[in-house]
Coordinates of C-alpha atoms and ligand atoms in Angstrom, one line a residue:
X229 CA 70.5 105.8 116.2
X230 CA 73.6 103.8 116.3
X231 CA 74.7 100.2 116.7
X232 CA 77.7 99.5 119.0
X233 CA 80.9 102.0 118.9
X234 CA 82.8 101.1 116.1
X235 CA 86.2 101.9 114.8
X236 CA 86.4 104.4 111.9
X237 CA 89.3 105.7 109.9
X238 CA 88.9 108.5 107.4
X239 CA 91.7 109.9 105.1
X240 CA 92.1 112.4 102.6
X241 CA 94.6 112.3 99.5
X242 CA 97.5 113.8 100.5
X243 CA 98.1 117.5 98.4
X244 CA 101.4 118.1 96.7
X245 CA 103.3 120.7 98.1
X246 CA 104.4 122.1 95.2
X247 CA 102.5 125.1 96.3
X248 CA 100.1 126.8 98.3
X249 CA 96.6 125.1 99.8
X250 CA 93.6 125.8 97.2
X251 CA 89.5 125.5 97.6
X252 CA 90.0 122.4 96.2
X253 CA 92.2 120.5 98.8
X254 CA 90.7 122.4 101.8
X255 CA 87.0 120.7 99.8
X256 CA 88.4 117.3 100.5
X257 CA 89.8 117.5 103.8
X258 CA 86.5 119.6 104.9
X259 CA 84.2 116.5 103.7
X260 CA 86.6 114.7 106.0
X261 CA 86.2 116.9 108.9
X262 CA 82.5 116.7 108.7
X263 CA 82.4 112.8 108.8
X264 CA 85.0 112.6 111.0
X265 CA 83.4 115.0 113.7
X266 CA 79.9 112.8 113.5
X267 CA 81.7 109.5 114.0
X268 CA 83.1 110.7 117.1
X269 CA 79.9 112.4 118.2
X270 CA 78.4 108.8 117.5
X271 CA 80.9 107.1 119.5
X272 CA 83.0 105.4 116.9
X273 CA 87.1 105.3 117.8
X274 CA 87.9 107.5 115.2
X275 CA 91.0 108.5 113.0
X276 CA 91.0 111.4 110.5
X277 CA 94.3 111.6 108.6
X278 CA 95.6 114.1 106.2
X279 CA 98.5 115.9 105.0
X280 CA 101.2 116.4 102.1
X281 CA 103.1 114.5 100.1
X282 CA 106.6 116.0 99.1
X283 CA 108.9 113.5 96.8
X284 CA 107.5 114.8 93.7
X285 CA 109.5 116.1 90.8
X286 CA 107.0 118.8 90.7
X287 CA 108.2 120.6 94.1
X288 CA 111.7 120.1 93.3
X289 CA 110.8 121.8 89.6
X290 CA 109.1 124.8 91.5
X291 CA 111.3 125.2 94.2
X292 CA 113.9 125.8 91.8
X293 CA 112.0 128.3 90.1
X294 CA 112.0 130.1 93.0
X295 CA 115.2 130.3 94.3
X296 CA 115.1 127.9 96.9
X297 CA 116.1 124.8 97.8
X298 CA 113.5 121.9 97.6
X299 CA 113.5 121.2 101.8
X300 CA 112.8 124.6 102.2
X301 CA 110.1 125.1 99.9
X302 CA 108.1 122.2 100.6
X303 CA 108.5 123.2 104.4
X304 CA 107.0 126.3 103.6
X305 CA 104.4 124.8 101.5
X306 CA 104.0 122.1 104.2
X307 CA 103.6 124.6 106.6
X308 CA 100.7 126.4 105.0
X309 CA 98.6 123.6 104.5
X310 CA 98.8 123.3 107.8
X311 CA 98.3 126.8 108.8
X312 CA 95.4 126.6 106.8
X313 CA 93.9 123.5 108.2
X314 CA 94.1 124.6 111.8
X315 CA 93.0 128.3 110.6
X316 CA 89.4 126.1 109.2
X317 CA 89.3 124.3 112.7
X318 CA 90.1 120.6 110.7
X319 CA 90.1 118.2 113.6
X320 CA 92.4 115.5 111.9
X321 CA 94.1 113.1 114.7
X322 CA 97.2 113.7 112.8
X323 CA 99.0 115.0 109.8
X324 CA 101.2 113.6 107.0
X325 CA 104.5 114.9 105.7
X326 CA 106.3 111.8 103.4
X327 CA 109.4 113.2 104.4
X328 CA 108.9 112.2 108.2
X329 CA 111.4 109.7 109.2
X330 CA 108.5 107.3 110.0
X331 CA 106.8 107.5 106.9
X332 CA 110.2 106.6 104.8
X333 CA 111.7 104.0 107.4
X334 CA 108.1 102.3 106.9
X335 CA 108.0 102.6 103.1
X336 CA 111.4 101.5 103.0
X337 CA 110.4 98.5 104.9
X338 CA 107.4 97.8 102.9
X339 CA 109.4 98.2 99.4
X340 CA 111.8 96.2 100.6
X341 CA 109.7 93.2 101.8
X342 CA 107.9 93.3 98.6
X343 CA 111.2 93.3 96.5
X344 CA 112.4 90.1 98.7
X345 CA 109.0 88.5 97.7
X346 CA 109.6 88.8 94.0
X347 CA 106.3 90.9 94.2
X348 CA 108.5 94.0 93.0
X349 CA 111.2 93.0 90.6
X350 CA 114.1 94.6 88.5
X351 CA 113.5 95.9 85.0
X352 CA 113.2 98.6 81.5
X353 CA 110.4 100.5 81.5
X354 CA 109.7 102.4 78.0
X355 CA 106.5 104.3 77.6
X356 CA 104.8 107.2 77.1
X357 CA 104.9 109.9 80.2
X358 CA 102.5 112.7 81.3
X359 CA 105.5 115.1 82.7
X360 CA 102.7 117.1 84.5
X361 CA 100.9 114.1 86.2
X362 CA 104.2 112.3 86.4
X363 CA 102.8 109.3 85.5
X364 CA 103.0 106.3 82.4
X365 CA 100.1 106.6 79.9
X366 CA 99.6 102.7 79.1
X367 CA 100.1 102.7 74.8
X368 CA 96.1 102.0 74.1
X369 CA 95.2 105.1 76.4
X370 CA 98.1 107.3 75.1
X371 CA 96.8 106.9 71.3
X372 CA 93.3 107.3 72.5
X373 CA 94.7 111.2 73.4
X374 CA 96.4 111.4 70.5
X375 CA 99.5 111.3 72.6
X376 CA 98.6 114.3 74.8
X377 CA 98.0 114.9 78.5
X378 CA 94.4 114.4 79.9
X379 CA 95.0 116.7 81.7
X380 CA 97.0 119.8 80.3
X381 CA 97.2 118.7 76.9
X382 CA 101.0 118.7 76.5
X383 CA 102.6 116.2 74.5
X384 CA 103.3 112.6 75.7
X385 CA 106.8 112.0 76.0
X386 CA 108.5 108.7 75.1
X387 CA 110.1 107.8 78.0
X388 CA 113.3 104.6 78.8
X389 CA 114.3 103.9 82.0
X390 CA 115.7 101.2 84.5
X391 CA 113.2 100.6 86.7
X392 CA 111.5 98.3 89.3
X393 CA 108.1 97.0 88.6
X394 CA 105.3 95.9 90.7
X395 CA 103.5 92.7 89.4
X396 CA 99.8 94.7 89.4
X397 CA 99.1 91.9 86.3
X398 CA 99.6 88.9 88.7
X399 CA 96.4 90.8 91.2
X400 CA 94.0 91.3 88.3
X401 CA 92.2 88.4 88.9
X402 CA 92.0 88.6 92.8
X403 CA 91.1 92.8 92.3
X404 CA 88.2 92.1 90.1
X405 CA 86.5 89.1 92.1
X406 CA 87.3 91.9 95.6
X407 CA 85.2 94.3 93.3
X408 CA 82.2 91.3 92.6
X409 CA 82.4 90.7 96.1
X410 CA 82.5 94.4 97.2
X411 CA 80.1 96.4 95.5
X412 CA 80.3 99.3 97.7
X413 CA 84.5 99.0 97.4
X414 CA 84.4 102.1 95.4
X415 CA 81.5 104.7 95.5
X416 CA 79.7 106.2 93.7
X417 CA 79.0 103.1 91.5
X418 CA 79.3 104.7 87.9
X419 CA 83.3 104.8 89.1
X420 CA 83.4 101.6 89.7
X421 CA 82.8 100.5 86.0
X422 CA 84.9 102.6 84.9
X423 CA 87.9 101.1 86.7
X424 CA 87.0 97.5 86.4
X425 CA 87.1 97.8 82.7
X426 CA 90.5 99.4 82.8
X427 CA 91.7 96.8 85.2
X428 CA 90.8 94.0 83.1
X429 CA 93.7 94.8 80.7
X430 CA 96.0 96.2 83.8
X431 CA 99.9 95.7 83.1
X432 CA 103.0 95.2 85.9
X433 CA 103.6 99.0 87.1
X434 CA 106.9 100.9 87.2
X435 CA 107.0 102.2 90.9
X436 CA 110.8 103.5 90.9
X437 CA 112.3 106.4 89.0
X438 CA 116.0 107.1 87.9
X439 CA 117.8 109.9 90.3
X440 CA 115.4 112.6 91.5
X441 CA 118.2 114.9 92.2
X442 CA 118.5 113.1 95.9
X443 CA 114.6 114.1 96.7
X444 CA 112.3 110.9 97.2
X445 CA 113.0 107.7 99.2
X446 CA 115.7 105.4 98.0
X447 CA 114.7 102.2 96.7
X448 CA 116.2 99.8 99.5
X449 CA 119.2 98.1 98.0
X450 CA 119.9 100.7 95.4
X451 CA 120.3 104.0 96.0
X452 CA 120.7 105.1 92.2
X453 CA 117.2 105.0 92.2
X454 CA 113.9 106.3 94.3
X455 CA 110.6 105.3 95.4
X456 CA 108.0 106.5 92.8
X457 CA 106.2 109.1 94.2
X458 CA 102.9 107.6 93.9
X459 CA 104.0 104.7 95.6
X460 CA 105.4 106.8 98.4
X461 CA 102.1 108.7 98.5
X462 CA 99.6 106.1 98.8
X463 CA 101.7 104.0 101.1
X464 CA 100.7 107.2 104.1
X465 CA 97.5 105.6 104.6
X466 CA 99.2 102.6 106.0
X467 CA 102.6 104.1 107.7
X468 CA 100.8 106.9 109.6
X469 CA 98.4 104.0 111.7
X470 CA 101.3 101.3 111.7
X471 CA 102.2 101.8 115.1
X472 CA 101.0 98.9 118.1
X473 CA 98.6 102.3 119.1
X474 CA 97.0 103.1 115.7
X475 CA 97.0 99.4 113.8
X476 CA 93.1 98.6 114.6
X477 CA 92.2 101.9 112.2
X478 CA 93.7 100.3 109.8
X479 CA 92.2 96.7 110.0
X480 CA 89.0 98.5 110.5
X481 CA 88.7 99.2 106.9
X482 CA 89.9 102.7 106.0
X483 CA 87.6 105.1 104.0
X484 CA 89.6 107.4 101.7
X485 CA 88.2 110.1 100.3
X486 CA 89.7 111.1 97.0
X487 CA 88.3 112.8 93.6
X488 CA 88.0 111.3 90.1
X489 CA 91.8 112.4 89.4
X490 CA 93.2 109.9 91.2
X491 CA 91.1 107.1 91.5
X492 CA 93.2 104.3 89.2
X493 CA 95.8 104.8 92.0
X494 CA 93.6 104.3 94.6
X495 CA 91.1 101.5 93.1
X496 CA 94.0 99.0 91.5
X497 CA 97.5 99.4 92.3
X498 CA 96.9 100.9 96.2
X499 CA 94.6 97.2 96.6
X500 CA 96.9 94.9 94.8
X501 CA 99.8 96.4 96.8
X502 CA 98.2 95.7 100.4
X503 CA 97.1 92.0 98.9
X504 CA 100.8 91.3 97.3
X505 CA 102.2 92.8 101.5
X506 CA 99.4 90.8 103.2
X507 CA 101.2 87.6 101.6
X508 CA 104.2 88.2 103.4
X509 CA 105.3 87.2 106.5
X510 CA 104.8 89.7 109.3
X511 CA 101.9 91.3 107.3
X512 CA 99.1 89.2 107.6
X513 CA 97.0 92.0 109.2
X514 CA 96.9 94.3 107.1
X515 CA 93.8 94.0 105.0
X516 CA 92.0 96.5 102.2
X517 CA 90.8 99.4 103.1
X518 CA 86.2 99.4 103.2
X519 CA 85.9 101.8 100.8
X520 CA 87.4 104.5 98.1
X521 CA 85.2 107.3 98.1
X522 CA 85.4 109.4 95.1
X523 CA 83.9 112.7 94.5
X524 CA 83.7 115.1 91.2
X525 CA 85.5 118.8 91.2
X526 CA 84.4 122.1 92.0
X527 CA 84.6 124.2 88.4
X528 CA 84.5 128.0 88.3
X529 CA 80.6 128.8 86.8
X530 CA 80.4 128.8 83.4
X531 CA 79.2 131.9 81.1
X532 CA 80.3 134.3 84.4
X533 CA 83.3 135.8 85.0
X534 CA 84.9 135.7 88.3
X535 CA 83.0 137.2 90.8
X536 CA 83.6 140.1 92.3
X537 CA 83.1 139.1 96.1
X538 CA 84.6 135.4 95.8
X539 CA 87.3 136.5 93.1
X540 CA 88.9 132.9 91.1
X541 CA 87.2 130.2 93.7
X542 CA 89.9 128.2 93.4
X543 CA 93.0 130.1 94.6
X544 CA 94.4 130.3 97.6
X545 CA 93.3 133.5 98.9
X546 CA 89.7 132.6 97.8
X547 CA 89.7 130.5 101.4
X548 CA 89.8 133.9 102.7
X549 CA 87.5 135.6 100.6
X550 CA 84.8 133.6 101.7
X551 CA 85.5 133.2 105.6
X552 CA 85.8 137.2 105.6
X553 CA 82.5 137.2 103.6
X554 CA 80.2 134.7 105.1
X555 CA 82.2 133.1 108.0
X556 CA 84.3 129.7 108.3
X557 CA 80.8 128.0 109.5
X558 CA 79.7 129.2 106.3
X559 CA 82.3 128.1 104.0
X560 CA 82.1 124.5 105.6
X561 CA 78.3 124.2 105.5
X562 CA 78.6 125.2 101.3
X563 CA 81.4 122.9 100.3
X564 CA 79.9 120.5 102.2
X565 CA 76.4 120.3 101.4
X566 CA 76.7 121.7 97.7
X567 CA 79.8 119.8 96.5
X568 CA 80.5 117.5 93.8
X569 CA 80.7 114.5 95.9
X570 CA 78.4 112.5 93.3
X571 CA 79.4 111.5 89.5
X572 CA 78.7 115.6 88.2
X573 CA 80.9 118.2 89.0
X574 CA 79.8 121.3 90.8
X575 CA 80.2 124.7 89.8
X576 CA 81.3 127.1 92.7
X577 CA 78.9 130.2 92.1
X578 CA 78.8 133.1 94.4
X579 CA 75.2 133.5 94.2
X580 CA 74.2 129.8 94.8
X581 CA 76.7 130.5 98.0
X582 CA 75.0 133.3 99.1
X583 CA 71.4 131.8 98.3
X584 CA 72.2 129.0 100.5
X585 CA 74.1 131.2 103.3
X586 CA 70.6 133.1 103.9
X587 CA 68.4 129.9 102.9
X588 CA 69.8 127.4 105.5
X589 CA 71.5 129.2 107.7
X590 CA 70.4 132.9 108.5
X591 CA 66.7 132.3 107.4
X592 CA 66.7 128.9 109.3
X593 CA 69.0 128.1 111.9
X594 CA 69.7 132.0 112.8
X595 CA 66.3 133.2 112.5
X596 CA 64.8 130.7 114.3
X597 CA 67.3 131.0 117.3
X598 CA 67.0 134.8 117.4
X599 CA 62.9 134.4 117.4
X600 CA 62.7 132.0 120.2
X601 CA 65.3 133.2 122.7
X602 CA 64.0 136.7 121.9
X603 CA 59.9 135.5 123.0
X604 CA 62.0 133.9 125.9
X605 CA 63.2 137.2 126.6
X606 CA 60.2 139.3 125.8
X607 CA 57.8 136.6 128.1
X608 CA 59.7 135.3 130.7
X609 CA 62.5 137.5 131.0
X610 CA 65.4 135.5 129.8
X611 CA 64.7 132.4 131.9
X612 CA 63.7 129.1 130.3
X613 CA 59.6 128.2 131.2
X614 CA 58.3 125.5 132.7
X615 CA 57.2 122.8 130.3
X616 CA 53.5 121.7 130.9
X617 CA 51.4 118.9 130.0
X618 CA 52.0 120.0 126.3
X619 CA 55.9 118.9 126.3
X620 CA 56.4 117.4 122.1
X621 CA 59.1 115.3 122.0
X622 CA 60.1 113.7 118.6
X623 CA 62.4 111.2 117.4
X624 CA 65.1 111.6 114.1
X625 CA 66.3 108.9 112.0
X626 CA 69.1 109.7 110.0
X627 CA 69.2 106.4 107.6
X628 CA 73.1 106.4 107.8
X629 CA 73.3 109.5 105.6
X630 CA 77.4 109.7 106.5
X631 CA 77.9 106.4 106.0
X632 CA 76.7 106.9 102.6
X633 CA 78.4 110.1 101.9
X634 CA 74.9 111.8 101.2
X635 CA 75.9 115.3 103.5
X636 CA 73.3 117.4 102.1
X637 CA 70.4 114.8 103.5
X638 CA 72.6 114.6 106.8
X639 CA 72.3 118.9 107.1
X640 CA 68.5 118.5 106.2
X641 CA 67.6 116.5 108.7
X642 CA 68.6 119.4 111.5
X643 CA 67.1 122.1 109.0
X644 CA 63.9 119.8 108.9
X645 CA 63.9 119.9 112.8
X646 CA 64.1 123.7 112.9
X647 CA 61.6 124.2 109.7
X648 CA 58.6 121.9 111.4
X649 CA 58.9 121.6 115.0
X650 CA 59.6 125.5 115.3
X651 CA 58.9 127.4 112.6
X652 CA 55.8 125.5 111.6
X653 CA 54.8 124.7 115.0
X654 CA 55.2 128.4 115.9
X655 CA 53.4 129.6 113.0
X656 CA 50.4 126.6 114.0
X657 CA 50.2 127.5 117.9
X658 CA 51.0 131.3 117.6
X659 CA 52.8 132.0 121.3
X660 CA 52.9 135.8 120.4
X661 CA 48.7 135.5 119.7
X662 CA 48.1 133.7 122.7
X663 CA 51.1 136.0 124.9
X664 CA 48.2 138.8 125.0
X665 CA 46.2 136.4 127.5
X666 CA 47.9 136.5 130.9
X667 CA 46.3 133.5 132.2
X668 CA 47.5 131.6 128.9
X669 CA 51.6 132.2 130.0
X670 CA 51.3 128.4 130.9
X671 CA 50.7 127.7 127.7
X672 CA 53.1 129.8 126.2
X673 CA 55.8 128.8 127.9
X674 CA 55.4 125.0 126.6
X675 CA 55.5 126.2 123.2
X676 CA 58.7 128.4 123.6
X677 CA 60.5 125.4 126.2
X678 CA 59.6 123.1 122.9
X679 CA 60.9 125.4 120.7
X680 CA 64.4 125.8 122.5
X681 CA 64.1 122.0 123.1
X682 CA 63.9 121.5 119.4
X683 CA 66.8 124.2 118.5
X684 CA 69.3 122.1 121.1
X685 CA 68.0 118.3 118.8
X686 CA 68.5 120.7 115.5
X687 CA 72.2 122.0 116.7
X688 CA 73.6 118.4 117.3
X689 CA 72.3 117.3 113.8
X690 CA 73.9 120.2 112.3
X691 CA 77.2 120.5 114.5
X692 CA 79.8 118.6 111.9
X693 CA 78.4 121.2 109.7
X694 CA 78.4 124.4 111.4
X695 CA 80.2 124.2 115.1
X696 CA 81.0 127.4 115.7
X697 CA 77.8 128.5 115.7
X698 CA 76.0 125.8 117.5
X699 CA 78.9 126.2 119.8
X700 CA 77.7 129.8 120.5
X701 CA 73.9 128.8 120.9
X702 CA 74.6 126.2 123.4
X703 CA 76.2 128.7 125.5
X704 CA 73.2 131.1 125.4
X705 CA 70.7 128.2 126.5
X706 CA 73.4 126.7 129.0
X707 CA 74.5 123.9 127.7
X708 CA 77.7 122.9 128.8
X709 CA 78.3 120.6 125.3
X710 CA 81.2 122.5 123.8
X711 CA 83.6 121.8 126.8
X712 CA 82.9 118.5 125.9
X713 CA 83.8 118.6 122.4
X714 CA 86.8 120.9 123.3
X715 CA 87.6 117.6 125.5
X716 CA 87.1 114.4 123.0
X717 CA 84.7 115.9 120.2
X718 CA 81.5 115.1 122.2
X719 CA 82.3 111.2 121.9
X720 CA 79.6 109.0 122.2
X721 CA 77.1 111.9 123.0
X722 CA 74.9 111.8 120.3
X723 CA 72.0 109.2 121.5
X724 CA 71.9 111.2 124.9
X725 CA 72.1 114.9 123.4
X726 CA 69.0 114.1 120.5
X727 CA 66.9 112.6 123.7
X728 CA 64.4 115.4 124.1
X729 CA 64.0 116.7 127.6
X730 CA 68.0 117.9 128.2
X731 CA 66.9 121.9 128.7
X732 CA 66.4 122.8 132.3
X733 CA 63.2 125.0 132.9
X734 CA 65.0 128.2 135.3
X735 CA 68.0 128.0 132.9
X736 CA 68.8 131.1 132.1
X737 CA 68.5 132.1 128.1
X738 CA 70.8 134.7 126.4
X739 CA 69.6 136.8 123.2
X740 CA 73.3 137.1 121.9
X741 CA 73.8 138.9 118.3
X742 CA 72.5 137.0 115.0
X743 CA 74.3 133.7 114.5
X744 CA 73.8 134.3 111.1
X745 CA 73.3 138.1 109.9
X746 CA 71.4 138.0 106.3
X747 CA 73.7 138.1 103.7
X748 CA 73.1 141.7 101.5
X749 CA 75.2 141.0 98.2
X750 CA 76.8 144.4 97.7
X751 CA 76.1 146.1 94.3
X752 CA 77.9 145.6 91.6
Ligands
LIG125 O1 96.9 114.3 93.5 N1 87.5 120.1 93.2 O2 97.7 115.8 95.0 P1 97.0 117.1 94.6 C1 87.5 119.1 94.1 N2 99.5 114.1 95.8 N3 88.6 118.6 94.7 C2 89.8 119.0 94.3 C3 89.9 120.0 93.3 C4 88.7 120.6 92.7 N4 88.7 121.5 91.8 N5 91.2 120.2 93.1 C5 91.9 119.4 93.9 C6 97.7 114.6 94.4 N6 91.0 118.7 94.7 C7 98.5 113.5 95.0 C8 97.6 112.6 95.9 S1 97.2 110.6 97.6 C9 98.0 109.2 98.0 C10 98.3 111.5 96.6 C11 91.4 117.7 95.7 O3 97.6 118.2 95.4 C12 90.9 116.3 95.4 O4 90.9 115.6 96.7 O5 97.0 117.3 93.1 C13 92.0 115.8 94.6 O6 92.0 114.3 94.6 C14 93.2 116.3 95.3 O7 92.9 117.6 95.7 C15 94.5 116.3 94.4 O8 95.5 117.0 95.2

């Protein structure tokens, strides 16, 4: 299924900490966490990173708002991401916080090697600012909104400063040919036209502000001023694996995962940054990352109201809502498999959540559990049979779903395993029919050690998705798996655990409560 063990390195964008963890940064991190648990399962060497970033005029704006001083609040804000994170089982190798001493010794560094180069340089900036997305509108774009945010609608303001400026201009020529030579660069490929038509015209970038009220990393040399936050931000990818340990991530070509908001940062000046750093001395490895993945948003379902059992999906006690409701297996199965992570947006509907709760997992995965190691009970009192002549083995093929972000396919192809070669094959061979033979048992027995055979193949495809639960099967058939993902996230066991044949007739085989009790939507 796999070639060679790789090296893979996944990131998130890291979430302002201007205030609590929402659906919609857990959505991105979760993605993540999926991919990230496969590659390890595959083998691959593999670093998930995510985290906050704090130097933004937005945290010191709310923090006053609430009475408290901007360390504090981004601590506690800081905190509860993290909270959160560990609360939805997120196994990231580590986690970011830009006001690490790391992180702004290393941006420091970085800023100030690209000043010496004449790649950053002093300057006046005047323009039109977005105060909410604390970012320059370039003039053509600003009068194309009628001079208004994107994305809140306020009015632009004109904006003068002193400021340092990275040459993004002098890159435009080397970005576009990395994007003709690249195609896959940034996915999917309707994003990618967007952004090399707004490269084309791409001018030098103001990446330092005037006094931030002492909050934000001072630009080496001149301590009036502060790293941009945005360049602060992106530079994580790069400080958190630049370390003698953690380097090869990075030069394996790091996948971020982002959504449309932010992809000009990621797709031009984030590239052009790392080409202008590899020129310099002492740099030469660091290379672009393989690929910027960037997904749509979640939108609250038109025409309805908020729902009554998920509430607002977006706020941050709708993370609860839905873990009390349908279980944290639950909640990372949905955003995962019926997100926006193509070109459309997807609306977060509590029906369509439920619908696919009792579809795929308490119809499929649960039922078909609770039917087979209940005949295992009923016939052969809780101990695995003996597998006859009739043993079925099959083979999956999963097409590198991940690698292509397509996580619905990737959850299919364990559903597929359960729908044919148990349900189906159940419903063709009918063990409870032939049961009422006695001198048939042998027969039966084949069917049901096939059956549990092809529940173990279905549970390692759909692990990244649901854990907990497979977790809790492969206890009941004796598998000993989940120590071994409690040890290094089951690395490298993914050939050996889909070989068919792992189940040990004489095992014994535990009933256990539902996996997945059906999902009755109260009445409203
Ligand atoms: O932009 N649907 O942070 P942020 C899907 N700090 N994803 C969503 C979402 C939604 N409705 N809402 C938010 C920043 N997200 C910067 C990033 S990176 C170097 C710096 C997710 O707190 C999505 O991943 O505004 C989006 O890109 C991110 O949260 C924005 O988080």
């Amino acid at each position: 299924m796999s070639d060679a063990p790789d090296t893979f390195y996944v990131t998130t964008p890291i979430y302002y900490v201007n205030d609590k963890p929402h659906l919609g940064h857990v959505y991105t991190t979760m993605v993540a966490d999926v991919v990230a648990r496969y590659h390890r399962l595959r083998g691959d060497d593999t670093f998930f990173l995510t985290g906050v970033d704090e130097h933004s005029a937005k945290v010191v704006d709310k923090a006053a708002e609430m009475g408290l001083s901007t360390e504090d609040w981004a601590e506690q804000n800081a905190g509860a991401f993290k909270a959160t994170f560990e609360k939805l089982e997120m196994t990231h190798d580590d986690f970011v916080r830009t006001s690490s001493d790391h992180h702004k010794a290393k941006v420091t560094e970085y800023v100030a090697a690209l000043l010496k180069s004449g790649e950053v340089y002093e300057g006046e900036y005047a323009g039109w600012y977005d105060a909410g997305q604390e970012e320059y509108v370039p003039e053509n774009k600003a009068k194309e909104l009628d001079y208004k945010s994107e994305v809140n609608g306020k009015p632009l303001v004109k904006k003068t400063e002193k400021n340092y400026f990275f040459r993004l201009s002098n890159h435009v020529p080397a970005l576009l040919e990395h994007f003709e030579a690249n195609p896959g660069f940034v996915q999917p490929a309707a994003r990618r036209n967007e952004i090399i038509n707004r490269i084309k015209d791409a001018e030098d970038i103001p990446i330092s502000r005037t006094g931030t009220s002492g909050w934000g990393i001072p630009v080496p040399g001149d301590p009036e001023q502060s790293i941009y936050v945005w360049i602060d931000a992106l530079f994580n990818y790069l400080t958190y694996v630049d370390t003698p340990e953690r380097r090869h991530y990075w030069q394996s070509g790091a996948v971020h995962l982002i959504a449309k908001d932010i992809l000009w940062f990621h797709a031009s000046v984030w590239p052009a940054m790392l080409m202008a750093l590899a020129k310099i001395d002492g740099y030469g490895w660091v290379n672009l990352p393989k690929m910027v993945y960037t997904h749509s948003y979640w939108i609250s379902e038109s025409g309805e109201k908020m729902s009554k059992s998920l509430g607002n999906f977006l706020d941050p006690e709708a993370i609860d809502r839905a873990v009390d409701t349908f279980g944290l297996d639950a909640l990372r199965y949905f955003l995962a498999t019926r997100g926006p992570l193509g070109t459309t947006d997807s609306a977060f509907s509590a029906d369509l959540f439920a619908e696919t709760y009792n579809a795929d997992l308490a119809n499929t995965f649960g039922n078909s559990a609770s039917r087979v190691t209940n005949m295992i009970g009923k016939y052969f009192g809780g101990v695995l049979p003996e597998v006859g002549d009739g043993g079925k083995p099959f083979a999956v093929a999963d097409d590198a779903l991940f690698d292509h972000l397509k996580l619905e396919g990737a959850a299919q192809l364990g559903l597929r395993v359960v729908r044919e070669q148990v349900d189906g094959y159940i419903e063709a061979t009918r063990p409870f029919t032939i049961a009422k033979e006695p001198e048939r048992m042998g027969e039966v027995g084949t069917i049901l050690y096939n059956c549990a055979e092809a529940l173990r193949i279905a549970s390692v495809l759909l692990w990244p998705f649901i854990p907990d639960a497979c977790e809790a099967f492969w206890e009941r058939i004796g598998c000993d798996y989940a120590a071994q993902m409690k040890a290094d996230g089951g690395k490298g066991k993914l050939d050996e655990w889909l070989a068919w044949g792992q189940l040990k007739p004489g095992t014994p085989i535990e009933k256990g409560d539902a996996l997945f009790p059906r999902y009755v939507a109260e009445k409203k």
